[in-house]
CSV table of C-alpha atoms and ligand atoms in Angstrom, one decimal:
chain,number,residue,atom,x,y,z
A,283,MET,CA,0.0,0.0,0.0
A,284,ARG,CA,1.2,3.5,-0.8
A,285,LYS,CA,2.3,5.7,2.1
A,286,LYS,CA,-0.1,8.5,2.9
A,287,LEU,CA,1.3,11.9,3.9
A,288,VAL,CA,-0.1,15.3,4.9
A,289,ALA,CA,2.7,17.9,4.9
A,290,GLY,CA,2.2,21.5,6.1
A,291,ASN,CA,4.0,24.2,4.1
A,292,TRP,CA,4.3,27.1,6.5
A,293,LYS,CA,5.8,29.4,3.8
A,294,MET,CA,7.2,32.6,5.3
A,295,HIS,CA,5.0,32.5,8.4
A,296,GLY,CA,5.6,31.9,12.1
A,297,SER,CA,7.7,33.0,15.0
A,298,LEU,CA,9.3,31.0,17.9
A,299,VAL,CA,6.3,31.7,20.1
A,300,GLN,CA,3.7,30.9,17.4
A,301,ASN,CA,5.4,27.8,16.3
A,302,ASN,CA,5.5,26.4,19.8
A,303,GLU,CA,1.8,27.0,20.3
A,304,LEU,CA,0.9,25.5,16.9
A,305,LEU,CA,3.1,22.4,17.2
A,306,ASP,CA,1.9,21.7,20.8
A,307,ALA,CA,-1.7,21.8,19.5
A,308,VAL,CA,-0.9,19.7,16.5
A,309,ILE,CA,1.1,17.1,18.5
A,310,ALA,CA,-1.9,16.8,21.0
A,311,GLY,CA,-4.5,16.7,18.2
A,312,THR,CA,-2.8,14.0,16.2
A,313,ALA,CA,-1.9,11.8,19.1
A,314,GLY,CA,-2.1,8.1,18.2
A,315,MET,CA,-1.4,8.7,14.5
A,316,ARG,CA,1.3,6.6,12.9
A,317,LYS,CA,4.7,8.1,12.7
A,318,GLY,CA,5.4,9.7,9.3
A,319,ASN,CA,1.8,10.4,8.2
A,320,CYS,CA,2.1,14.0,9.2
A,321,ALA,CA,4.9,16.5,8.6
A,322,VAL,CA,5.7,20.2,8.6
A,323,CYS,CA,8.0,22.1,6.3
A,324,VAL,CA,9.2,25.2,8.1
A,325,PRO,CA,11.4,28.3,7.5
A,326,TYR,CA,15.1,27.5,7.8
A,327,PRO,CA,15.7,29.5,11.0
A,328,TYR,CA,13.2,27.4,12.9
A,329,LEU,CA,14.6,24.0,12.0
A,330,SER,CA,16.6,23.7,15.2
A,331,SER,CA,13.7,24.5,17.5
A,332,VAL,CA,11.2,22.4,15.5
A,333,GLN,CA,13.6,19.5,15.6
A,334,SER,CA,13.8,19.6,19.4
A,335,ILE,CA,10.0,20.0,19.7
A,336,LEU,CA,9.2,17.1,17.3
A,337,GLN,CA,12.1,14.7,17.6
A,338,SER,CA,10.3,12.4,20.1
A,339,THR,CA,6.9,12.7,18.4
A,340,HIS,CA,5.1,11.0,15.5
A,341,ILE,CA,5.4,14.2,13.4
A,342,THR,CA,8.3,14.6,10.9
A,343,TRP,CA,9.7,17.9,9.5
A,344,GLY,CA,11.5,19.4,6.6
A,345,ALA,CA,12.4,22.6,4.7
A,346,GLN,CA,10.7,24.4,1.9
A,347,ASN,CA,13.7,24.9,-0.4
A,348,VAL,CA,17.3,24.0,-0.7
A,349,SER,CA,20.4,24.9,-2.8
A,350,GLN,CA,21.3,22.8,-5.8
A,351,PHE,CA,25.0,23.2,-4.7
A,352,SER,CA,26.6,21.2,-2.1
A,353,LYS,CA,28.8,24.0,-0.7
A,354,GLY,CA,30.8,27.1,-1.7
A,355,ALA,CA,30.5,30.8,-2.2
A,356,TYR,CA,26.7,31.0,-2.5
A,357,THR,CA,25.7,33.8,-0.1
A,358,GLY,CA,22.3,33.2,1.5
A,359,GLU,CA,21.9,29.6,0.3
A,360,VAL,CA,21.4,26.5,2.4
A,361,SER,CA,22.7,23.0,1.4
A,362,ALA,CA,20.9,19.7,1.7
A,363,ALA,CA,23.7,18.5,4.0
A,364,MET,CA,22.9,21.4,6.3
A,365,LEU,CA,19.2,20.3,6.4
A,366,ASN,CA,20.4,16.8,7.3
A,367,ASP,CA,22.2,18.3,10.3
A,368,PHE,CA,18.7,19.1,11.6
A,369,SER,CA,17.4,15.6,10.8
A,370,CYS,CA,15.0,17.0,8.1
A,371,HIS,CA,13.0,14.2,6.4
A,372,TYR,CA,11.9,16.4,3.5
A,373,ALA,CA,12.7,19.4,1.4
A,374,ILE,CA,10.2,20.8,-1.0
A,375,VAL,CA,11.6,21.5,-4.4
A,376,GLY,CA,10.0,23.3,-7.3
A,377,HIS,CA,7.1,24.9,-5.5
A,378,SER,CA,5.3,27.2,-7.9
A,379,GLU,CA,6.2,30.2,-5.8
A,380,ARG,CA,9.9,29.3,-6.3
A,381,ARG,CA,9.4,28.8,-10.0
A,382,SER,CA,7.4,32.0,-10.6
A,383,LEU,CA,8.8,34.4,-8.0
A,384,PHE,CA,12.4,33.3,-7.9
A,385,GLY,CA,12.9,32.2,-11.5
A,386,GLU,CA,13.6,28.5,-10.8
A,387,ASP,CA,13.3,26.5,-14.0
A,388,SER,CA,12.8,22.7,-14.3
A,389,HIS,CA,16.5,22.1,-14.8
A,390,THR,CA,17.4,23.9,-11.5
A,391,VAL,CA,14.5,22.1,-9.8
A,392,ALA,CA,16.0,18.7,-11.0
A,393,LEU,CA,19.4,19.7,-9.6
A,394,LYS,CA,17.8,20.5,-6.2
A,395,TYR,CA,15.9,17.3,-6.3
A,396,THR,CA,19.2,15.4,-6.7
A,397,ALA,CA,21.0,17.4,-4.1
A,398,VAL,CA,18.2,16.5,-1.6
A,399,GLN,CA,18.4,12.8,-2.4
A,400,ASN,CA,22.2,12.8,-2.2
A,401,ALA,CA,22.0,14.1,1.3
A,402,GLY,CA,19.6,11.3,2.2
A,403,LEU,CA,16.4,13.4,2.4
A,404,MET,CA,13.2,13.0,0.5
A,405,PRO,CA,12.3,15.7,-2.0
A,406,ILE,CA,8.7,16.7,-2.3
A,407,LEU,CA,8.7,17.6,-5.9
A,408,CYS,CA,5.9,20.1,-6.8
A,409,VAL,CA,4.4,20.3,-10.3
A,410,GLY,CA,1.4,22.1,-11.6
A,411,GLU,CA,-0.1,24.3,-14.3
A,412,SER,CA,-1.1,28.0,-14.2
A,413,LEU,CA,-4.7,29.1,-14.9
A,414,GLN,CA,-3.7,30.2,-18.4
A,415,GLN,CA,-2.1,26.9,-19.1
A,416,ARG,CA,-5.2,25.0,-17.9
A,417,ASP,CA,-7.5,27.3,-19.9
A,418,THR,CA,-5.4,26.7,-23.1
A,419,GLY,CA,-5.5,22.9,-22.5
A,420,VAL,CA,-1.8,22.3,-21.9
A,421,THR,CA,-1.9,21.0,-18.3
A,422,GLN,CA,-0.6,17.6,-19.3
A,423,GLN,CA,2.3,19.0,-21.3
A,424,VAL,CA,3.3,21.3,-18.4
A,425,VAL,CA,3.2,18.6,-15.8
A,426,THR,CA,5.0,16.2,-18.2
A,427,GLU,CA,7.8,18.7,-18.8
A,428,GLN,CA,8.2,19.3,-15.1
A,429,LEU,CA,8.4,15.6,-14.3
A,430,ASP,CA,10.5,14.6,-17.3
A,431,ALA,CA,13.2,17.1,-16.2
A,432,VAL,CA,13.6,15.2,-13.0
A,433,ILE,CA,13.3,11.7,-14.6
A,434,GLY,CA,15.8,12.7,-17.2
A,435,GLN,CA,18.3,14.0,-14.7
A,436,ALA,CA,17.9,11.5,-11.8
A,437,GLY,CA,16.3,8.5,-13.5
A,438,VAL,CA,12.8,7.0,-12.8
A,439,GLU,CA,14.2,4.8,-10.0
A,440,SER,CA,15.0,8.0,-8.0
A,441,LEU,CA,11.2,8.4,-7.6
A,442,ARG,CA,11.3,5.5,-5.1
A,443,LYS,CA,12.7,8.0,-2.7
A,444,ALA,CA,10.6,11.0,-3.5
A,445,VAL,CA,7.1,12.4,-3.1
A,446,ILE,CA,5.3,14.3,-5.8
A,447,ALA,CA,2.9,17.1,-5.1
A,448,TYR,CA,0.5,18.2,-7.8
A,449,GLU,CA,-0.4,21.8,-7.1
A,450,PRO,CA,-2.4,23.7,-9.7
A,451,VAL,CA,-1.1,27.2,-9.4
A,452,TRP,CA,-4.6,28.7,-9.8
A,453,ALA,CA,-5.6,26.8,-6.6
A,454,ILE,CA,-2.7,27.9,-4.4
A,455,GLY,CA,-3.8,30.3,-1.7
A,456,THR,CA,-6.8,31.3,-3.7
A,457,GLY,CA,-9.5,29.4,-1.9
A,458,GLU,CA,-10.3,27.8,-5.2
A,459,THR,CA,-9.7,24.1,-4.8
A,460,ALA,CA,-9.5,21.7,-7.7
A,461,THR,CA,-12.5,19.4,-7.5
A,462,PRO,CA,-11.7,15.9,-6.5
A,463,GLN,CA,-12.3,14.8,-10.1
A,464,GLN,CA,-10.1,17.5,-11.6
A,465,ALA,CA,-7.3,16.6,-9.2
A,466,GLN,CA,-7.7,12.8,-9.6
A,467,GLU,CA,-7.5,13.3,-13.4
A,468,VAL,CA,-4.1,14.9,-13.2
A,469,HIS,CA,-2.9,12.5,-10.5
A,470,ALA,CA,-3.8,9.5,-12.6
A,471,PHE,CA,-2.1,11.1,-15.6
A,472,ILE,CA,1.1,11.6,-13.5
A,473,ARG,CA,1.0,8.0,-12.4
A,474,GLU,CA,0.4,6.7,-15.9
A,475,ASN,CA,3.3,8.8,-17.1
A,476,ILE,CA,5.6,7.3,-14.6
A,477,ALA,CA,4.3,3.8,-15.4
A,478,LYS,CA,5.5,4.3,-18.9
A,479,HIS,CA,9.0,4.2,-17.4
A,480,ASP,CA,8.4,1.8,-14.5
A,481,ILE,CA,5.1,0.3,-13.4
A,482,ALA,CA,6.2,-0.6,-9.9
A,483,VAL,CA,7.6,2.9,-9.2
A,484,ALA,CA,4.4,4.4,-10.5
A,485,ALA,CA,2.3,2.2,-8.2
A,486,GLY,CA,4.4,3.0,-5.2
A,487,ILE,CA,4.9,6.7,-5.3
A,488,THR,CA,3.0,9.0,-3.0
A,489,ILE,CA,1.3,11.8,-4.9
A,490,LEU,CA,0.0,14.7,-2.8
A,491,TYR,CA,-2.6,17.2,-3.9
A,492,GLY,CA,-2.0,20.9,-2.9
A,493,GLY,CA,-4.0,24.0,-3.4
A,494,SER,CA,-6.5,25.4,-0.9
A,495,VAL,CA,-6.9,22.1,0.9
A,496,LYS,CA,-9.1,22.9,3.9
A,497,ALA,CA,-10.6,21.0,6.9
A,498,ASN,CA,-13.9,20.8,5.0
A,499,ASN,CA,-12.6,19.4,1.7
A,500,ALA,CA,-9.6,17.2,2.6
A,501,ALA,CA,-11.5,14.0,3.1
A,502,GLU,CA,-13.2,14.0,-0.3
A,503,LEU,CA,-9.9,14.9,-2.1
A,504,PHE,CA,-8.0,12.2,-0.2
A,505,ALA,CA,-10.7,9.6,-1.0
A,506,MET,CA,-9.7,9.7,-4.7
A,507,PRO,CA,-7.8,6.6,-5.8
A,508,ASP,CA,-4.6,8.4,-6.9
A,509,ILE,CA,-4.5,11.1,-4.2
A,510,ASP,CA,-2.3,10.0,-1.4
A,511,GLY,CA,-2.5,13.0,0.9
A,512,GLY,CA,-1.9,16.7,0.7
A,513,LEU,CA,0.6,19.6,0.8
A,514,ILE,CA,-1.1,22.2,2.9
A,515,GLY,CA,-0.3,25.9,3.0
A,516,GLY,CA,-2.7,28.3,4.7
A,517,ALA,CA,-4.6,25.6,6.7
A,518,SER,CA,-1.4,24.2,8.1
A,519,LEU,CA,-1.1,27.4,10.2
A,520,ILE,CA,-4.4,26.8,12.1
A,521,ALA,CA,-3.9,23.9,14.5
A,522,GLU,CA,-7.5,22.6,14.5
A,523,ASP,CA,-7.7,22.6,10.7
A,524,PHE,CA,-4.4,21.0,10.2
A,525,VAL,CA,-5.2,18.3,12.7
A,526,THR,CA,-8.5,17.6,10.9
A,527,ILE,CA,-6.7,17.4,7.5
A,528,CYS,CA,-4.0,15.1,9.0
A,529,ARG,CA,-6.6,12.8,10.3
A,530,ALA,CA,-8.3,12.7,6.9
A,531,GLY,CA,-5.0,11.7,5.4
A,532,GLN,CA,-4.2,8.8,7.7
A,533,ASP,CA,-3.5,5.3,6.3
B,861,LIG,P1,-2.5,26.7,0.1
B,861,LIG,O1,-1.0,26.4,-0.4
B,861,LIG,O2,-3.0,25.4,0.8
B,861,LIG,O3,-2.5,27.9,1.0
B,861,LIG,O4,-3.3,26.9,-1.2
B,861,LIG,C1,-0.6,25.2,-0.8
B,861,LIG,C2,0.9,25.2,-1.2
B,861,LIG,O5,1.3,26.3,-1.7
B,861,LIG,O6,1.7,24.3,-0.9
């Protein structure tokens, strides 16, 4: 059976005090859940404190970005090995905000993906189309290009140690969620695409949906056959909502 995962993406939110309160409530609310079903991806400066809060709990943690380089004169960058020093399980790569606001192309994303795996962490690889791309009917081409960049660089086998997040850009932070059917259609397409390379890898990979997942729509999204959980932005900052979503994504 595929591993289910609900991962919070805090983006550039939080403070030491707020994080403590949020995590205390999430730990309590998800008590009894299996280890690894629920994760939070936090801003770099909080990794140390999040590690000490979560290390003896069932919740795992990660970062939201990483450098494609292993070390050197790259002012302001953070390497995957540094994330490993804080026992991160995950690093998100290729989030649409990184692609659109910080100019990351699919080649750079593939390099980041490999850097994360080389350090022994799991990349959460984000793919997804913009509204204009959906409206012009090129969703499948866009997602294929984003995926192929990674498969071409790291090989299909690498997906055994990765998570994919399908995040339609038009649904991120907008309150406009893809319907379960719309999301399922693209998830199934992604899985079929991977199956063309390797059927077992396709069957085993966890594919998350992201984009305005809320407490009141998570269960119906996660009930779809190819949706294995979610990558949660805004709702991961509200303990009660995130707990409800984590519970909906349990396996
Ligand atoms: P959202 O963000 O849940 O706030 O739409 C999702 C994401 O960007 O990962």
